[in-house]
């Protein structure tokens, strides 16, 4: 907390030379196509018959831990959009997520609606969230940011400035208000389109139906020729 007021200034000083290097290298170096942009990405990196699963609002034992078991069993990698307060409560679960090879996403410290926030306030929140994640997992790579409620406001630009790509979704199935596992499965099966990033929740309440639905849907999708992928870095 003590260092918070100093961090943005240091980052700003670095931003100009880094941007200049990026401009020069960007013309010849295809790897820089991975640099985050202020575009909100909602598709997988592979496209085609692929789906990207993303899970918001955790970590939330026991649902997150059970979900990790399901993903491990099916060899699926996903994105976890972490809620900072929950990271502080359950840092050991964040370590499990990373140990299993999943990708991290910053979902804000307190799940605030940031639509009307000025850039400076957004920046402080995102930095605090990333610091909480890295207190749990030193040096953790956090390539994505997702605005709570999808209330983007100025957040995609601030996130890009901090090295994180804004991550949206193409399909939400309303699992925050659990409608029953069978209904969740139906919504997923009917709603998934080629290259879609799918929004699901492992935290913010009892998410056992989501975990059960995912356990059923992954093998069903695979048997139809779909494969599980990760989101693109830019749209
Ligand atoms: Zn959320």
mmCIF file of C-alpha atoms and ligand atoms in Angstrom:
data_model
loop_
_atom_site.group_PDB
_atom_site.id
_atom_site.type_symbol
_atom_site.label_atom_id
_atom_site.label_comp_id
_atom_site.label_asym_id
_atom_site.label_seq_id
_atom_site.Cartn_x
_atom_site.Cartn_y
_atom_site.Cartn_z
ATOM 1 C CA UNK A 1 0.000 0.000 0.000
ATOM 2 C CA UNK A 2 2.852 2.363 0.825
ATOM 3 C CA UNK A 3 4.251 2.246 -2.671
ATOM 4 C CA UNK A 4 1.001 2.685 -4.532
ATOM 5 C CA UNK A 5 1.323 6.409 -5.170
ATOM 6 C CA UNK A 6 4.783 5.922 -6.671
ATOM 7 C CA UNK A 7 4.073 3.067 -9.015
ATOM 8 C CA UNK A 8 2.015 4.882 -11.673
ATOM 9 C CA UNK A 9 4.686 7.583 -12.015
ATOM 10 C CA UNK A 10 7.412 5.008 -12.571
ATOM 11 C CA UNK A 11 5.250 3.178 -15.102
ATOM 12 C CA UNK A 12 4.560 6.426 -16.991
ATOM 13 C CA UNK A 13 8.252 7.224 -17.241
ATOM 14 C CA UNK A 14 8.861 3.785 -18.718
ATOM 15 C CA UNK A 15 5.935 3.987 -21.111
ATOM 16 C CA UNK A 16 7.461 6.460 -23.542
ATOM 17 C CA UNK A 17 10.736 4.638 -24.331
ATOM 18 C CA UNK A 18 8.920 1.293 -24.435
ATOM 19 C CA UNK A 19 6.377 2.668 -26.891
ATOM 20 C CA UNK A 20 9.176 4.035 -29.063
ATOM 21 C CA UNK A 21 10.938 0.663 -29.092
ATOM 22 C CA UNK A 22 7.623 -0.999 -29.905
ATOM 23 C CA UNK A 23 7.065 1.278 -32.888
ATOM 24 C CA UNK A 24 10.501 0.527 -34.315
ATOM 25 C CA UNK A 25 10.425 -3.227 -33.696
ATOM 26 C CA UNK A 26 6.763 -3.560 -34.612
ATOM 27 C CA UNK A 27 7.558 -3.092 -38.288
ATOM 28 C CA UNK A 28 9.852 -6.092 -38.413
ATOM 29 C CA UNK A 29 9.050 -8.220 -35.400
ATOM 30 C CA UNK A 30 5.850 -10.266 -35.653
ATOM 31 C CA UNK A 31 6.028 -11.264 -31.969
ATOM 32 C CA UNK A 32 4.949 -7.743 -31.089
ATOM 33 C CA UNK A 33 1.564 -8.492 -32.621
ATOM 34 C CA UNK A 34 0.922 -9.903 -29.136
ATOM 35 C CA UNK A 35 1.038 -6.458 -27.569
ATOM 36 C CA UNK A 36 -2.250 -5.649 -25.876
ATOM 37 C CA UNK A 37 -4.556 -3.153 -27.547
ATOM 38 C CA UNK A 38 -7.608 -1.285 -26.300
ATOM 39 C CA UNK A 39 -9.795 -3.585 -28.415
ATOM 40 C CA UNK A 40 -12.015 -5.887 -26.351
ATOM 41 C CA UNK A 41 -11.196 -9.408 -27.534
ATOM 42 C CA UNK A 42 -14.059 -11.899 -27.676
ATOM 43 C CA UNK A 43 -12.707 -14.642 -29.924
ATOM 44 C CA UNK A 44 -10.239 -17.508 -29.613
ATOM 45 C CA UNK A 45 -6.760 -17.335 -31.070
ATOM 46 C CA UNK A 46 -7.369 -20.277 -33.384
ATOM 47 C CA UNK A 47 -10.895 -19.488 -34.581
ATOM 48 C CA UNK A 48 -12.731 -22.265 -36.420
ATOM 49 C CA UNK A 49 -14.314 -25.014 -34.328
ATOM 50 C CA UNK A 50 -12.779 -23.746 -31.117
ATOM 51 C CA UNK A 51 -14.134 -22.390 -27.855
ATOM 52 C CA UNK A 52 -12.389 -20.496 -25.082
ATOM 53 C CA UNK A 53 -13.653 -21.019 -21.548
ATOM 54 C CA UNK A 54 -13.244 -18.175 -19.056
ATOM 55 C CA UNK A 55 -14.205 -18.231 -15.379
ATOM 56 C CA UNK A 56 -14.885 -15.079 -13.362
ATOM 57 C CA UNK A 57 -15.117 -13.941 -9.750
ATOM 58 C CA UNK A 58 -12.986 -16.597 -8.044
ATOM 59 C CA UNK A 59 -11.014 -17.948 -6.441
ATOM 60 C CA UNK A 60 -13.843 -19.668 -4.616
ATOM 61 C CA UNK A 61 -13.196 -22.964 -2.892
ATOM 62 C CA UNK A 62 -14.624 -25.555 -3.164
ATOM 63 C CA UNK A 63 -16.085 -24.774 -6.630
ATOM 64 C CA UNK A 64 -12.795 -23.519 -8.088
ATOM 65 C CA UNK A 65 -10.930 -26.571 -6.820
ATOM 66 C CA UNK A 66 -13.526 -28.943 -8.242
ATOM 67 C CA UNK A 67 -13.454 -27.057 -11.536
ATOM 68 C CA UNK A 68 -9.672 -27.383 -11.666
ATOM 69 C CA UNK A 69 -10.100 -31.132 -11.259
ATOM 70 C CA UNK A 70 -12.572 -31.260 -14.169
ATOM 71 C CA UNK A 71 -10.294 -29.209 -16.428
ATOM 72 C CA UNK A 72 -7.298 -31.335 -15.504
ATOM 73 C CA UNK A 73 -9.183 -34.554 -16.199
ATOM 74 C CA UNK A 74 -10.034 -33.325 -19.713
ATOM 75 C CA UNK A 75 -6.688 -31.600 -20.357
ATOM 76 C CA UNK A 76 -8.351 -28.227 -20.879
ATOM 77 C CA UNK A 77 -6.659 -24.885 -20.234
ATOM 78 C CA UNK A 78 -8.875 -21.909 -19.367
ATOM 79 C CA UNK A 79 -8.701 -18.282 -18.263
ATOM 80 C CA UNK A 80 -9.475 -17.296 -14.672
ATOM 81 C CA UNK A 81 -10.547 -13.667 -14.125
ATOM 82 C CA UNK A 82 -9.680 -13.120 -10.479
ATOM 83 C CA UNK A 83 -11.483 -10.838 -8.023
ATOM 84 C CA UNK A 84 -8.811 -9.168 -5.865
ATOM 85 C CA UNK A 85 -10.630 -9.491 -2.534
ATOM 86 C CA UNK A 86 -11.058 -13.210 -3.160
ATOM 87 C CA UNK A 87 -7.407 -13.569 -4.137
ATOM 88 C CA UNK A 88 -6.443 -12.185 -0.717
ATOM 89 C CA UNK A 89 -8.822 -14.630 0.997
ATOM 90 C CA UNK A 90 -7.680 -17.711 -0.924
ATOM 91 C CA UNK A 91 -4.141 -17.210 -2.239
ATOM 92 C CA UNK A 92 -3.500 -20.970 -2.129
ATOM 93 C CA UNK A 93 -6.231 -21.487 -4.741
ATOM 94 C CA UNK A 94 -4.560 -18.950 -7.039
ATOM 95 C CA UNK A 95 -1.385 -20.990 -6.710
ATOM 96 C CA UNK A 96 -3.308 -24.113 -7.723
ATOM 97 C CA UNK A 97 -4.739 -22.328 -10.785
ATOM 98 C CA UNK A 98 -1.267 -21.290 -11.912
ATOM 99 C CA UNK A 99 0.294 -24.662 -11.084
ATOM 100 C CA UNK A 100 -2.274 -26.286 -13.388
ATOM 101 C CA UNK A 101 -1.132 -24.085 -16.279
ATOM 102 C CA UNK A 102 -4.181 -21.842 -16.621
ATOM 103 C CA UNK A 103 -4.069 -18.211 -17.711
ATOM 104 C CA UNK A 104 -4.767 -15.312 -15.355
ATOM 105 C CA UNK A 105 -6.968 -12.287 -15.867
ATOM 106 C CA UNK A 106 -7.297 -9.228 -13.612
ATOM 107 C CA UNK A 107 -10.987 -8.669 -12.710
ATOM 108 C CA UNK A 108 -10.547 -5.690 -10.376
ATOM 109 C CA UNK A 109 -10.009 -5.479 -6.653
ATOM 110 C CA UNK A 110 -13.592 -5.164 -5.355
ATOM 111 C CA UNK A 111 -15.695 -5.943 -8.441
ATOM 112 C CA UNK A 112 -16.701 -2.307 -8.844
ATOM 113 C CA UNK A 113 -18.520 -0.907 -11.861
ATOM 114 C CA UNK A 114 -15.716 1.204 -13.392
ATOM 115 C CA UNK A 115 -17.676 2.591 -16.345
ATOM 116 C CA UNK A 116 -17.573 6.174 -15.069
ATOM 117 C CA UNK A 117 -14.180 6.039 -13.363
ATOM 118 C CA UNK A 118 -11.318 8.330 -14.433
ATOM 119 C CA UNK A 119 -8.216 6.596 -15.787
ATOM 120 C CA UNK A 120 -6.143 7.266 -12.668
ATOM 121 C CA UNK A 121 -8.647 5.552 -10.388
ATOM 122 C CA UNK A 122 -8.919 2.557 -12.732
ATOM 123 C CA UNK A 123 -5.151 2.301 -12.871
ATOM 124 C CA UNK A 124 -4.821 2.245 -9.077
ATOM 125 C CA UNK A 125 -7.445 -0.516 -8.808
ATOM 126 C CA UNK A 126 -5.872 -2.647 -11.535
ATOM 127 C CA UNK A 127 -2.398 -2.248 -10.025
ATOM 128 C CA UNK A 128 -3.702 -3.214 -6.583
ATOM 129 C CA UNK A 129 -5.397 -6.318 -8.036
ATOM 130 C CA UNK A 130 -2.278 -7.418 -9.916
ATOM 131 C CA UNK A 131 -0.208 -6.843 -6.766
ATOM 132 C CA UNK A 132 -2.613 -9.047 -4.775
ATOM 133 C CA UNK A 133 -2.295 -11.783 -7.413
ATOM 134 C CA UNK A 134 1.497 -11.506 -7.379
ATOM 135 C CA UNK A 135 1.523 -11.593 -3.571
ATOM 136 C CA UNK A 136 -0.041 -15.042 -3.976
ATOM 137 C CA UNK A 137 2.092 -16.054 -6.971
ATOM 138 C CA UNK A 138 5.307 -14.024 -7.254
ATOM 139 C CA UNK A 139 5.998 -12.984 -10.836
ATOM 140 C CA UNK A 140 2.632 -14.254 -12.113
ATOM 141 C CA UNK A 141 1.899 -13.453 -15.764
ATOM 142 C CA UNK A 142 -1.472 -11.650 -16.062
ATOM 143 C CA UNK A 143 -2.118 -11.096 -19.781
ATOM 144 C CA UNK A 144 -5.823 -10.177 -19.561
ATOM 145 C CA UNK A 145 -8.187 -7.772 -17.839
ATOM 146 C CA UNK A 146 -11.958 -8.090 -17.731
ATOM 147 C CA UNK A 147 -14.137 -5.247 -16.443
ATOM 148 C CA UNK A 148 -16.673 -6.267 -13.786
ATOM 149 C CA UNK A 149 -20.167 -6.427 -15.375
ATOM 150 C CA UNK A 150 -18.528 -5.773 -18.744
ATOM 151 C CA UNK A 151 -18.744 -2.056 -17.830
ATOM 152 C CA UNK A 152 -15.709 -1.131 -19.868
ATOM 153 C CA UNK A 153 -15.553 2.671 -19.744
ATOM 154 C CA UNK A 154 -11.893 3.654 -20.028
ATOM 155 C CA UNK A 155 -10.652 0.342 -18.658
ATOM 156 C CA UNK A 156 -9.444 -1.262 -21.951
ATOM 157 C CA UNK A 157 -6.992 1.593 -22.580
ATOM 158 C CA UNK A 158 -5.698 1.621 -19.002
ATOM 159 C CA UNK A 159 -5.359 -2.162 -19.014
ATOM 160 C CA UNK A 160 -3.425 -2.087 -22.308
ATOM 161 C CA UNK A 161 -1.137 0.531 -20.806
ATOM 162 C CA UNK A 162 -0.417 -1.937 -18.000
ATOM 163 C CA UNK A 163 0.236 -4.785 -20.443
ATOM 164 C CA UNK A 164 -3.165 -6.443 -20.194
ATOM 165 C CA UNK A 165 -5.547 -7.144 -23.061
ATOM 166 C CA UNK A 166 -9.235 -6.394 -22.411
ATOM 167 C CA UNK A 167 -11.061 -9.721 -22.553
ATOM 168 C CA UNK A 168 -14.751 -9.772 -23.407
ATOM 169 C CA UNK A 169 -16.982 -12.703 -24.334
ATOM 170 C CA UNK A 170 -19.347 -13.763 -27.060
ATOM 171 C CA UNK A 171 -21.518 -16.056 -24.981
ATOM 172 C CA UNK A 172 -22.830 -15.635 -21.439
ATOM 173 C CA UNK A 173 -25.231 -18.232 -20.071
ATOM 174 C CA UNK A 174 -26.513 -16.489 -16.925
ATOM 175 C CA UNK A 175 -24.797 -18.862 -14.522
ATOM 176 C CA UNK A 176 -24.580 -16.044 -11.940
ATOM 177 C CA UNK A 177 -28.276 -16.799 -11.317
ATOM 178 C CA UNK A 178 -28.066 -20.594 -11.437
ATOM 179 C CA UNK A 179 -30.939 -21.953 -13.572
ATOM 180 C CA UNK A 180 -30.171 -25.661 -13.040
ATOM 181 C CA UNK A 181 -27.374 -27.730 -14.522
ATOM 182 C CA UNK A 182 -29.468 -29.121 -17.401
ATOM 183 C CA UNK A 183 -30.502 -25.617 -18.443
ATOM 184 C CA UNK A 184 -26.887 -24.413 -18.304
ATOM 185 C CA UNK A 185 -25.835 -27.317 -20.487
ATOM 186 C CA UNK A 186 -28.612 -26.482 -22.965
ATOM 187 C CA UNK A 187 -27.607 -22.804 -23.119
ATOM 188 C CA UNK A 188 -23.964 -23.719 -23.683
ATOM 189 C CA UNK A 189 -24.708 -26.318 -26.363
ATOM 190 C CA UNK A 190 -27.087 -23.996 -28.239
ATOM 191 C CA UNK A 191 -25.098 -20.796 -27.772
ATOM 192 C CA UNK A 192 -21.560 -21.784 -28.676
ATOM 193 C CA UNK A 193 -20.377 -20.499 -32.044
ATOM 194 C CA UNK A 194 -17.017 -21.007 -33.792
ATOM 195 C CA UNK A 195 -14.242 -19.081 -32.061
ATOM 196 C CA UNK A 196 -16.407 -17.884 -29.166
ATOM 197 C CA UNK A 197 -15.012 -16.830 -25.821
ATOM 198 C CA UNK A 198 -17.501 -18.079 -23.223
ATOM 199 C CA UNK A 199 -18.165 -16.323 -19.906
ATOM 200 C CA UNK A 200 -18.722 -18.583 -16.914
ATOM 201 C CA UNK A 201 -18.336 -18.114 -13.154
ATOM 202 C CA UNK A 202 -16.482 -20.135 -10.543
ATOM 203 C CA UNK A 203 -16.969 -17.481 -7.836
ATOM 204 C CA UNK A 204 -19.440 -14.952 -6.455
ATOM 205 C CA UNK A 205 -21.810 -17.603 -5.072
ATOM 206 C CA UNK A 206 -22.496 -21.319 -5.258
ATOM 207 C CA UNK A 207 -21.153 -22.302 -8.685
ATOM 208 C CA UNK A 208 -21.593 -26.053 -8.392
ATOM 209 C CA UNK A 209 -24.039 -26.047 -11.339
ATOM 210 C CA UNK A 210 -21.452 -24.341 -13.520
ATOM 211 C CA UNK A 211 -18.837 -26.943 -12.616
ATOM 212 C CA UNK A 212 -21.289 -29.789 -13.332
ATOM 213 C CA UNK A 213 -22.301 -28.212 -16.654
ATOM 214 C CA UNK A 214 -18.685 -27.763 -17.754
ATOM 215 C CA UNK A 215 -17.924 -31.394 -16.824
ATOM 216 C CA UNK A 216 -20.750 -32.510 -19.130
ATOM 217 C CA UNK A 217 -20.207 -30.056 -21.982
ATOM 218 C CA UNK A 218 -16.463 -30.540 -22.564
ATOM 219 C CA UNK A 219 -16.707 -34.202 -23.676
ATOM 220 C CA UNK A 220 -19.890 -33.467 -25.658
ATOM 221 C CA UNK A 221 -18.214 -30.637 -27.578
ATOM 222 C CA UNK A 222 -15.111 -32.728 -28.231
ATOM 223 C CA UNK A 223 -17.165 -35.599 -29.616
ATOM 224 C CA UNK A 224 -18.604 -33.135 -32.148
ATOM 225 C CA UNK A 225 -15.180 -31.997 -33.293
ATOM 226 C CA UNK A 226 -14.797 -28.840 -31.206
ATOM 227 C CA UNK A 227 -11.541 -28.110 -29.454
ATOM 228 C CA UNK A 228 -10.872 -26.016 -26.387
ATOM 229 C CA UNK A 229 -8.623 -23.042 -26.953
ATOM 230 C CA UNK A 230 -7.522 -19.788 -25.337
ATOM 231 C CA UNK A 231 -8.603 -16.255 -26.275
ATOM 232 C CA UNK A 232 -6.789 -14.163 -28.864
ATOM 233 C CA UNK A 233 -4.550 -11.392 -27.585
ATOM 234 C CA UNK A 234 -6.203 -8.776 -29.783
ATOM 235 C CA UNK A 235 -9.410 -8.501 -31.757
HETATM 236 ZN ZN1 LIG B 1 -17.373 -10.588 -12.348
#
